[in-house]
């Protein structure tokens, strides 16, 4: 009995229900992919790119060594947020005159990644708006159908027993109408909570990435004055 009820709730409630379930599944797939990508991105934070030797000084002369370390860790480092930030900063190292300039580049890249992070949830936000609306549309259609059936029942001028029997079908239609909204709201609630958790996890990762860059690059860098003139 429960299986048949849930099957009817998910499948047998009309096109608006199908659309709400479809968007819910689509949202779940997006969140699963984002979770998988975040797990891969986090692996980069476990690999130090600067030699652990405390005597090592990061400068324009030693930047190539760090770049080689990054390419040894990942075949395509540009796909990793933290590695891409470091590569961009190191590629501009010879043109910079202050450690603060490197920090400014890393912060600029962090802001860009933060903007991309916010944009990546735009589709899910649209789905979360559409799912409850589809549920309300299904409810309105169900109510209209139930009221129409009730009006046709009164027009038939049947006896009381026939009216009572037909009223069960009308009330059943009302139940179906409200179940449409119920399912849509449940789907939206689950996706909203899941999205909030995923968004928080990505924000923590971005903060950890910024801290990683500060520890691995900014705190170890030394830009020598007139270094280029002495080459």
XYZ file of C-alpha atoms in Angstrom:
231
model
C 0.000 0.000 0.000
C 2.698 2.595 0.866
C 4.594 1.729 -2.315
C 1.531 2.269 -4.453
C 0.782 5.538 -2.641
C 4.266 6.955 -3.179
C 4.247 5.750 -6.769
C 0.971 7.569 -7.358
C 2.299 10.629 -5.532
C 5.389 10.781 -7.734
C 3.999 9.662 -11.081
C 0.209 9.676 -11.294
C -0.560 13.303 -10.472
C -0.315 14.890 -13.892
C 2.239 16.871 -15.912
C 2.940 19.519 -13.272
C 3.957 16.786 -10.848
C 6.175 15.212 -13.485
C 7.870 18.566 -14.077
C 8.430 19.152 -10.342
C 9.946 15.691 -9.877
C 12.111 16.183 -12.972
C 13.477 19.494 -11.690
C 14.053 17.931 -8.280
C 16.070 15.069 -9.790
C 17.975 17.518 -12.001
C 18.827 19.630 -8.955
C 20.016 16.541 -7.075
C 22.291 15.586 -9.977
C 23.782 19.105 -10.040
C 24.453 18.979 -6.299
C 26.032 15.521 -6.553
C 28.339 16.757 -9.314
C 29.260 19.838 -7.283
C 30.005 17.643 -4.281
C 32.234 15.400 -6.386
C 34.092 18.376 -7.879
C 34.585 19.914 -4.437
C 36.077 16.663 -3.159
C 38.570 16.687 -6.036
C 39.406 20.369 -5.500
C 40.099 19.754 -1.820
C 42.806 17.227 -2.671
C 44.995 20.072 -3.901
C 45.089 21.543 -0.397
C 46.823 18.417 0.918
C 49.849 18.859 -1.378
C 52.447 21.507 -0.454
C 53.945 23.204 -3.499
C 56.734 25.007 -1.637
C 59.697 22.903 -0.435
C 59.447 22.276 3.291
C 63.028 23.424 3.715
C 62.800 26.596 5.810
C 65.827 28.032 4.036
C 63.937 28.055 0.741
C 63.061 31.564 -0.411
C 60.431 32.086 -3.074
C 61.533 34.688 -5.594
C 61.496 35.200 -9.333
C 64.590 32.991 -9.533
C 63.018 30.050 -7.678
C 59.474 30.430 -9.027
C 60.168 27.942 -11.828
C 60.929 25.267 -9.250
C 57.546 25.796 -7.618
C 55.824 25.720 -11.004
C 57.521 22.394 -11.757
C 56.343 21.065 -8.402
C 52.761 22.022 -9.237
C 52.904 20.325 -12.633
C 54.365 17.233 -10.974
C 51.416 17.100 -8.579
C 48.673 17.614 -11.198
C 48.691 16.921 -14.919
C 46.345 19.839 -15.566
C 46.852 22.243 -12.633
C 44.718 24.964 -14.226
C 41.667 22.867 -13.348
C 42.430 23.257 -9.645
C 41.426 26.574 -8.129
C 44.316 26.855 -5.693
C 46.984 25.748 -8.188
C 45.648 28.135 -10.822
C 45.878 31.046 -8.387
C 49.497 30.249 -7.559
C 50.473 29.772 -11.201
C 48.987 33.128 -12.188
C 50.743 34.881 -9.309
C 54.101 33.245 -10.040
C 53.861 33.958 -13.759
C 53.662 37.672 -12.918
C 56.300 37.549 -10.216
C 59.081 39.157 -12.282
C 56.853 42.143 -13.058
C 56.028 42.823 -9.417
C 57.949 45.022 -7.074
C 56.373 44.272 -3.691
C 55.130 41.250 -1.770
C 51.875 43.156 -1.388
C 51.443 43.072 -5.162
C 51.442 39.270 -5.087
C 48.920 39.355 -2.262
C 46.749 41.724 -4.302
C 46.792 39.334 -7.270
C 45.828 36.392 -5.068
C 43.006 38.385 -3.480
C 41.763 39.453 -6.911
C 41.714 35.824 -8.033
C 39.920 34.874 -4.812
C 37.221 37.463 -5.533
C 36.841 36.085 -9.059
C 36.425 32.553 -7.701
C 33.906 33.814 -5.151
C 31.866 35.402 -7.940
C 31.999 32.176 -9.957
C 30.911 30.279 -6.853
C 27.826 32.476 -6.459
C 26.968 32.229 -10.158
C 27.197 28.428 -10.122
C 24.114 28.277 -7.882
C 21.954 30.448 -10.170
C 20.404 27.465 -11.966
C 19.533 25.774 -8.686
C 17.972 29.004 -7.459
C 15.753 29.082 -10.532
C 14.712 25.480 -9.991
C 13.899 26.173 -6.341
C 11.602 28.975 -7.461
C 9.933 26.868 -10.154
C 9.276 23.689 -8.143
C 6.802 25.193 -5.609
C 5.142 27.198 -8.392
C 4.549 23.973 -10.313
C 3.032 22.498 -7.163
C 0.634 25.427 -6.790
C -0.301 25.193 -10.465
C -1.075 21.510 -9.992
C -3.224 22.343 -6.988
C -5.173 24.974 -8.914
C -5.763 22.533 -11.762
C -6.867 19.857 -9.306
C -9.254 22.223 -7.545
C -10.706 23.393 -10.846
C -11.279 19.788 -11.889
C -12.884 18.879 -8.552
C -15.179 21.914 -8.615
C -16.130 21.154 -12.205
C -17.022 17.577 -11.266
C -19.079 18.814 -8.335
C -20.982 21.270 -10.549
C -21.765 18.580 -13.102
C -22.903 16.337 -10.252
C -25.430 18.906 -9.058
C -26.679 19.432 -12.599
C -27.502 15.754 -12.887
C -30.103 16.080 -10.115
C -29.394 12.558 -8.928
C -30.710 11.116 -5.668
C -28.933 11.648 -2.364
C -27.165 8.276 -2.356
C -25.726 8.909 -5.814
C -24.584 12.368 -4.780
C -22.876 10.998 -1.649
C -21.091 8.360 -3.711
C -19.928 10.900 -6.250
C -18.774 13.291 -3.535
C -16.134 10.738 -2.566
C -14.608 11.133 -5.998
C -14.724 14.916 -5.669
C -13.011 14.881 -2.249
C -10.478 12.438 -3.644
C -9.724 14.973 -6.345
C -9.225 17.639 -3.695
C -6.786 15.365 -1.876
C -4.853 14.847 -5.086
C -4.741 18.592 -5.674
C -3.178 19.340 -2.299
C -0.778 16.393 -2.540
C 0.667 18.056 -5.625
C 1.706 21.078 -3.584
C 2.840 18.876 -0.703
C 5.291 16.945 -2.856
C 6.602 20.090 -4.545
C 7.216 21.780 -1.189
C 8.976 18.698 0.205
C 11.226 18.516 -2.867
C 12.007 22.229 -2.618
C 12.763 21.932 1.114
C 15.171 19.021 0.625
C 16.958 20.735 -2.265
C 17.161 24.030 -0.336
C 18.741 22.395 2.722
C 21.103 20.365 0.545
C 22.085 23.431 -1.466
C 22.702 25.435 1.711
C 25.042 22.739 3.027
C 26.865 22.517 -0.317
C 27.178 26.284 -0.547
C 28.620 26.436 2.955
C 31.119 23.667 2.130
C 32.290 25.538 -0.968
C 32.645 28.788 0.971
C 34.791 26.995 3.554
C 36.908 25.572 0.736
C 37.431 29.027 -0.774
C 38.514 30.360 2.624
C 40.885 27.414 3.043
C 42.279 28.049 -0.447
C 43.015 31.670 0.400
C 44.741 30.626 3.618
C 46.720 27.995 1.682
C 47.972 30.617 -0.769
C 48.964 32.946 2.064
C 50.949 30.235 3.821
C 52.476 28.665 0.719
C 53.242 31.797 -1.292
C 52.884 35.159 0.437
C 54.626 34.140 3.666
C 57.552 32.558 1.779
C 58.087 35.076 -0.980
C 60.948 37.503 -1.132
C 61.102 39.977 -3.995
C 64.613 41.334 -4.275
C 64.907 45.020 -5.262
C 66.567 45.589 -8.611
C 66.694 41.821 -9.129
C 65.983 42.157 -12.802
C 68.696 44.778 -13.213
C 71.272 42.452 -11.744
C 70.486 39.595 -14.114
